[in-house]
Short mmCIF file of C-alpha atoms and ligand atoms in Angstrom, two decimals:
data_model
loop_
_atom_site.label_atom_id
_atom_site.label_comp_id
_atom_site.label_asym_id
_atom_site.label_seq_id
_atom_site.Cartn_x
_atom_site.Cartn_y
_atom_site.Cartn_z
CA UNK J 1 88.42 101.87 107.82
CA UNK J 2 88.36 99.96 111.13
CA UNK J 3 89.84 96.48 110.90
CA UNK J 4 89.25 93.34 112.94
CA UNK J 5 91.41 94.45 115.85
CA UNK J 6 89.43 97.67 116.34
CA UNK J 7 86.13 95.81 116.09
CA UNK J 8 87.32 93.21 118.60
CA UNK J 9 88.35 95.94 121.06
CA UNK J 10 85.05 97.76 120.54
CA UNK J 11 83.12 94.56 121.23
CA UNK J 12 85.03 94.06 124.45
CA UNK J 13 84.25 97.61 125.62
CA UNK J 14 80.57 97.12 124.78
CA UNK J 15 80.54 93.77 126.55
CA UNK J 16 82.06 95.28 129.70
CA UNK J 17 79.55 98.13 129.76
CA UNK J 18 76.39 96.31 128.68
CA UNK J 19 76.52 92.57 129.31
CA UNK J 20 74.58 91.33 132.32
CA UNK J 21 72.80 94.65 132.74
CA UNK J 22 69.23 95.65 131.96
CA UNK J 23 68.82 98.26 129.24
CA UNK J 24 67.02 101.31 130.55
CA UNK J 25 66.90 102.98 127.16
CA UNK J 26 67.43 102.28 123.49
CA UNK J 27 67.26 104.93 120.83
CA UNK J 28 67.53 103.86 117.19
CA UNK J 29 68.08 106.93 115.04
CA UNK J 30 67.65 105.10 111.76
CA UNK J 31 64.17 105.29 110.21
CA UNK J 32 63.57 101.57 109.82
CA UNK J 33 64.06 100.83 113.53
CA UNK J 34 62.92 104.14 115.00
CA UNK J 35 60.09 102.45 116.92
CA UNK J 36 62.13 99.53 118.29
CA UNK J 37 62.48 99.70 122.05
CA UNK J 38 64.82 97.33 123.87
CA UNK J 39 64.32 98.86 127.33
CA UNK J 40 63.79 96.15 129.93
CA UNK J 41 65.83 93.55 128.05
CA UNK J 42 69.12 92.30 129.47
CA UNK J 43 72.15 92.31 127.22
CA UNK J 44 73.70 88.86 127.37
CA UNK J 45 76.74 89.38 125.21
CA UNK J 46 78.55 91.72 122.84
CA UNK J 47 80.94 90.17 120.35
CA UNK J 48 82.75 90.71 117.10
CA UNK J 49 82.38 88.47 114.07
CA UNK J 50 85.00 89.60 111.59
CA UNK J 51 84.20 93.31 111.26
CA UNK J 52 80.58 92.90 112.38
CA UNK J 53 79.48 93.80 115.90
CA UNK J 54 76.68 91.82 117.52
CA UNK J 55 74.90 92.74 120.76
CA UNK J 56 72.57 90.02 122.03
CA UNK J 57 69.67 90.38 124.44
CA UNK J 58 67.76 87.88 126.56
CA UNK J 59 64.68 88.49 124.40
CA UNK J 60 66.36 86.60 121.55
CA UNK J 61 67.27 89.72 119.62
CA UNK J 62 70.59 90.68 118.07
CA UNK J 63 71.58 94.25 117.37
CA UNK J 64 73.87 94.11 114.36
CA UNK J 65 76.12 97.06 113.58
CA UNK J 66 79.03 97.56 111.22
CA UNK J 67 81.46 100.46 111.50
CA UNK J 68 82.15 100.64 107.73
CA UNK J 69 84.31 103.67 106.94
CA UNK J 70 83.69 106.16 109.72
CA UNK J 71 81.70 104.44 112.44
CA UNK J 72 82.66 104.09 116.08
CA UNK J 73 81.11 103.07 119.38
CA UNK J 74 81.92 105.09 122.47
CA UNK J 75 81.00 104.28 126.05
CA UNK J 76 80.23 107.01 128.60
CA UNK J 77 78.94 107.12 132.18
CA UNK J 78 75.14 107.15 132.16
CA UNK J 79 74.78 110.73 133.37
CA UNK J 80 77.26 112.33 130.98
CA UNK J 81 75.77 114.68 128.37
CA UNK J 82 76.68 113.45 124.90
CA UNK J 83 78.47 115.56 122.33
CA UNK J 84 78.03 115.36 118.56
CA UNK J 85 74.68 113.73 119.13
CA UNK J 86 73.63 114.43 115.54
CA UNK J 87 76.13 111.74 114.52
CA UNK J 88 74.65 109.09 116.84
CA UNK J 89 72.79 106.31 115.06
CA UNK J 90 72.05 104.16 118.09
CA UNK J 91 72.15 104.71 121.81
CA UNK J 92 71.96 101.85 124.33
CA UNK J 93 71.94 102.73 128.02
CA UNK J 94 71.71 101.03 131.39
CA UNK J 95 71.83 102.42 134.93
CA UNK J 96 75.61 102.86 134.78
CA UNK J 97 76.65 103.29 131.17
CA UNK J 98 75.51 104.62 127.85
CA UNK J 99 76.95 103.26 124.62
CA UNK J 100 76.65 105.55 121.61
CA UNK J 101 77.16 104.33 118.06
CA UNK J 102 78.43 107.17 115.86
CA UNK J 103 78.08 107.17 112.06
CA UNK J 104 77.50 103.43 111.94
CA UNK J 105 77.51 101.97 108.44
CA UNK J 106 74.91 99.36 109.34
CA UNK J 107 72.39 99.41 112.17
CA UNK J 108 69.75 96.70 112.35
CA UNK J 109 67.90 94.41 114.70
CA UNK J 110 67.20 90.79 113.94
CA UNK J 111 66.19 87.66 115.75
CA UNK J 112 69.29 85.94 117.10
CA UNK J 113 68.32 82.71 115.36
CA UNK J 114 68.62 84.62 112.05
CA UNK J 115 72.08 85.95 112.87
CA UNK J 116 73.52 83.62 110.26
CA UNK J 117 71.89 85.83 107.61
CA UNK J 118 74.35 88.64 108.34
CA UNK J 119 77.47 86.73 109.38
CA UNK J 120 77.04 83.32 107.73
CA UNK J 121 78.92 84.36 104.62
CA UNK J 122 82.06 85.17 106.59
CA UNK J 123 85.17 83.06 106.42
CA UNK J 124 86.99 82.02 109.60
CA UNK J 125 87.37 84.94 111.98
CA UNK J 126 91.02 85.73 112.65
CA UNK J 127 90.20 86.83 116.20
CA UNK J 128 87.30 84.47 116.77
CA UNK J 129 87.23 81.59 119.25
CA UNK J 130 86.66 79.20 116.33
CA UNK J 131 89.56 80.45 114.19
CA UNK J 132 90.47 77.77 111.66
CA UNK J 133 93.63 78.45 109.65
CA UNK J 134 93.24 75.39 107.44
CA UNK J 135 89.73 76.43 106.45
CA UNK J 136 90.92 79.97 105.65
CA UNK J 137 93.67 78.57 103.41
CA UNK J 138 91.18 76.24 101.74
CA UNK J 139 88.86 79.16 100.96
CA UNK J 140 91.71 81.36 99.72
CA UNK J 141 92.97 78.71 97.32
CA UNK J 142 89.54 78.21 95.75
CA UNK J 143 90.55 80.92 93.31
CA UNK J 144 94.27 80.52 92.64
CA UNK J 145 94.39 83.16 89.90
CA UNK J 146 93.26 85.94 92.12
CA UNK J 147 95.84 88.54 93.26
CA UNK J 148 96.57 87.95 96.92
CA UNK J 149 95.93 91.63 97.73
CA UNK J 150 92.31 91.17 96.70
CA UNK J 151 91.78 87.69 98.12
CA UNK J 152 92.91 88.55 101.65
CA UNK J 153 90.39 91.41 101.89
CA UNK J 154 87.53 89.14 100.81
CA UNK J 155 85.72 88.58 104.10
CA UNK J 156 84.15 85.39 102.77
CA UNK J 157 87.66 83.85 102.68
CA UNK J 158 88.78 84.97 106.11
CA UNK J 159 87.35 87.73 108.24
CA UNK J 160 89.07 90.65 109.90
CA UNK J 161 91.81 91.90 107.60
CA UNK J 162 91.60 95.44 106.25
CA UNK J 163 93.89 97.60 104.19
CA UNK J 164 96.53 98.35 106.81
CA UNK J 165 97.18 94.80 107.94
CA UNK J 166 97.02 93.58 104.36
CA UNK J 167 99.83 95.94 103.35
CA UNK J 168 101.91 95.11 106.38
CA UNK J 169 101.60 91.35 106.33
CA UNK J 170 102.48 91.18 102.63
CA UNK J 171 105.55 93.35 103.24
CA UNK J 172 106.69 91.22 106.16
CA UNK J 173 106.42 88.07 104.04
CA UNK J 174 108.04 89.69 100.97
CA UNK J 175 104.97 89.12 98.80
CA UNK J 176 103.68 91.57 96.19
CA UNK J 177 99.95 92.32 96.42
CA UNK J 178 99.75 91.28 92.74
CA UNK J 179 101.17 87.80 93.18
CA UNK J 180 98.60 85.09 92.39
CA UNK J 181 97.25 83.27 95.42
CA UNK J 182 98.18 80.01 93.70
CA UNK J 183 101.84 81.10 93.52
CA UNK J 184 102.26 81.60 97.26
CA UNK J 185 104.11 78.68 98.76
CA UNK J 186 103.18 79.07 102.38
CA UNK J 187 99.73 80.61 102.60
CA UNK J 188 99.30 79.17 106.09
CA UNK J 189 102.26 81.18 107.37
CA UNK J 190 100.93 84.35 105.74
CA UNK J 191 97.50 83.88 107.28
CA UNK J 192 99.01 83.08 110.67
CA UNK J 193 101.08 86.27 110.51
CA UNK J 194 97.88 88.23 109.83
CA UNK J 195 96.28 86.67 112.88
CA UNK J 196 99.28 87.54 115.05
CA UNK J 197 99.31 91.18 113.87
CA UNK J 198 95.60 91.59 114.58
CA UNK J 199 95.94 89.84 117.93
CA UNK J 200 98.85 92.06 118.99
CA UNK J 201 96.83 95.17 118.15
CA UNK J 202 93.44 94.21 119.48
CA UNK J 203 93.84 95.70 122.95
CA UNK J 204 95.53 98.93 122.03
CA UNK J 205 94.41 102.18 120.46
CA UNK J 206 96.20 102.75 117.17
CA UNK J 207 97.88 100.14 115.00
CA UNK J 208 101.55 99.26 115.11
CA UNK J 209 103.31 96.57 113.07
CA UNK J 210 106.92 97.71 113.38
CA UNK J 211 107.13 97.45 117.15
CA UNK J 212 107.70 101.21 117.26
CA UNK J 213 104.62 103.21 118.28
CA UNK J 214 106.19 106.63 117.78
CA UNK J 215 104.23 108.81 115.32
CA UNK J 216 105.33 108.15 111.75
CA UNK J 217 107.07 104.88 112.61
CA UNK J 218 104.11 102.57 113.21
CA UNK J 219 104.01 100.87 109.82
CA UNK J 220 106.41 99.42 107.25
CA UNK J 221 104.63 100.45 104.05
CA UNK J 222 101.02 101.46 104.78
CA UNK J 223 100.45 105.08 103.70
CA UNK J 224 104.18 105.51 103.08
CA UNK J 225 104.14 105.85 99.28
CA UNK J 226 107.23 107.74 98.10
CA UNK J 227 109.07 107.34 101.39
CA UNK J 228 112.11 105.06 101.64
CA UNK J 229 111.58 101.41 102.56
CA UNK J 230 112.66 100.87 106.15
CA UNK J 231 114.63 97.81 105.04
CA UNK J 232 116.20 98.66 101.69
CA UNK J 233 115.64 102.37 101.07
CA UNK J 234 113.71 101.91 97.82
CA UNK J 235 110.77 104.35 97.60
CA UNK J 236 107.55 102.66 98.68
CA UNK J 237 105.10 102.29 95.81
CA UNK J 238 101.44 103.25 95.94
CA UNK J 239 98.68 102.14 93.61
CA UNK J 240 95.12 100.94 93.27
CA UNK J 241 93.91 97.36 93.20
CA UNK J 242 90.53 95.71 92.98
CA UNK J 243 87.57 95.22 90.69
CA UNK J 244 86.24 98.28 88.87
CA UNK J 245 84.48 100.53 91.35
CA UNK J 246 86.00 98.70 94.33
CA UNK J 247 89.61 99.77 94.00
CA UNK J 248 91.56 100.21 97.20
CA UNK J 249 94.94 101.78 97.85
CA UNK J 250 97.94 99.47 97.96
CA UNK J 251 101.39 100.15 99.36
CA UNK J 252 104.41 97.93 98.79
CA UNK J 253 108.17 97.93 98.37
CA UNK J 254 109.01 97.06 94.75
CA UNK J 255 112.37 95.61 95.85
CA UNK J 256 111.43 93.64 98.98
CA UNK J 257 108.13 92.29 97.66
CA UNK J 258 107.90 90.11 94.58
ZN1 LIG P 301 112.37 97.34 100.55
#
């Protein structure tokens, strides 16, 4: 699942290709918006809010998309024939570029003044211009009994962390995903580490937390269940965490993380 860094990078690519240019074509391939036509409108901005992507036009409209599990946006020169077009949910084109949204989890159009309806629930955005660490900590500590592995993924507490960065930041701070939020002494440092990891990854393809981008060496614990801990050699543990029906995979070192 794409995390905040991927969404941030995607927003930047979309901004470079679309902002300041007039749309010559829009093609919504989702039934509800099949008749919406944005041609003639100028895109003013493309940005990320947590894991949500927003594309704004000068007509006061916001195109809201979310990558969810499998989605991606790709940008191509305007004249290039598109492959896998059956997977495209939304196409936005101008004279120079076409941006194709593949397998998007959410595709909708709303008035920009109603944007709050889709992003207002989000906690402070780790990669946003208005990032507020103190507010993120305040929201996290509202529920001190909650396991930290669940709380950090709750986008209403802070926005942008997904499974990979969760696993890695908890390893780097020596914290078990099952430790209660209320038992973590320095939540601010943990949150700040998450922001730094996302920030360091936002302009590159692929995610690296170890400083070593070679295949198989990118992460400390994520998707390494059964393999030796890079610090102590103990086999990395794997398990499920989360409310019934919303369980997600967890990876941690039983010796380094308590
Ligand atoms: Zn270890």
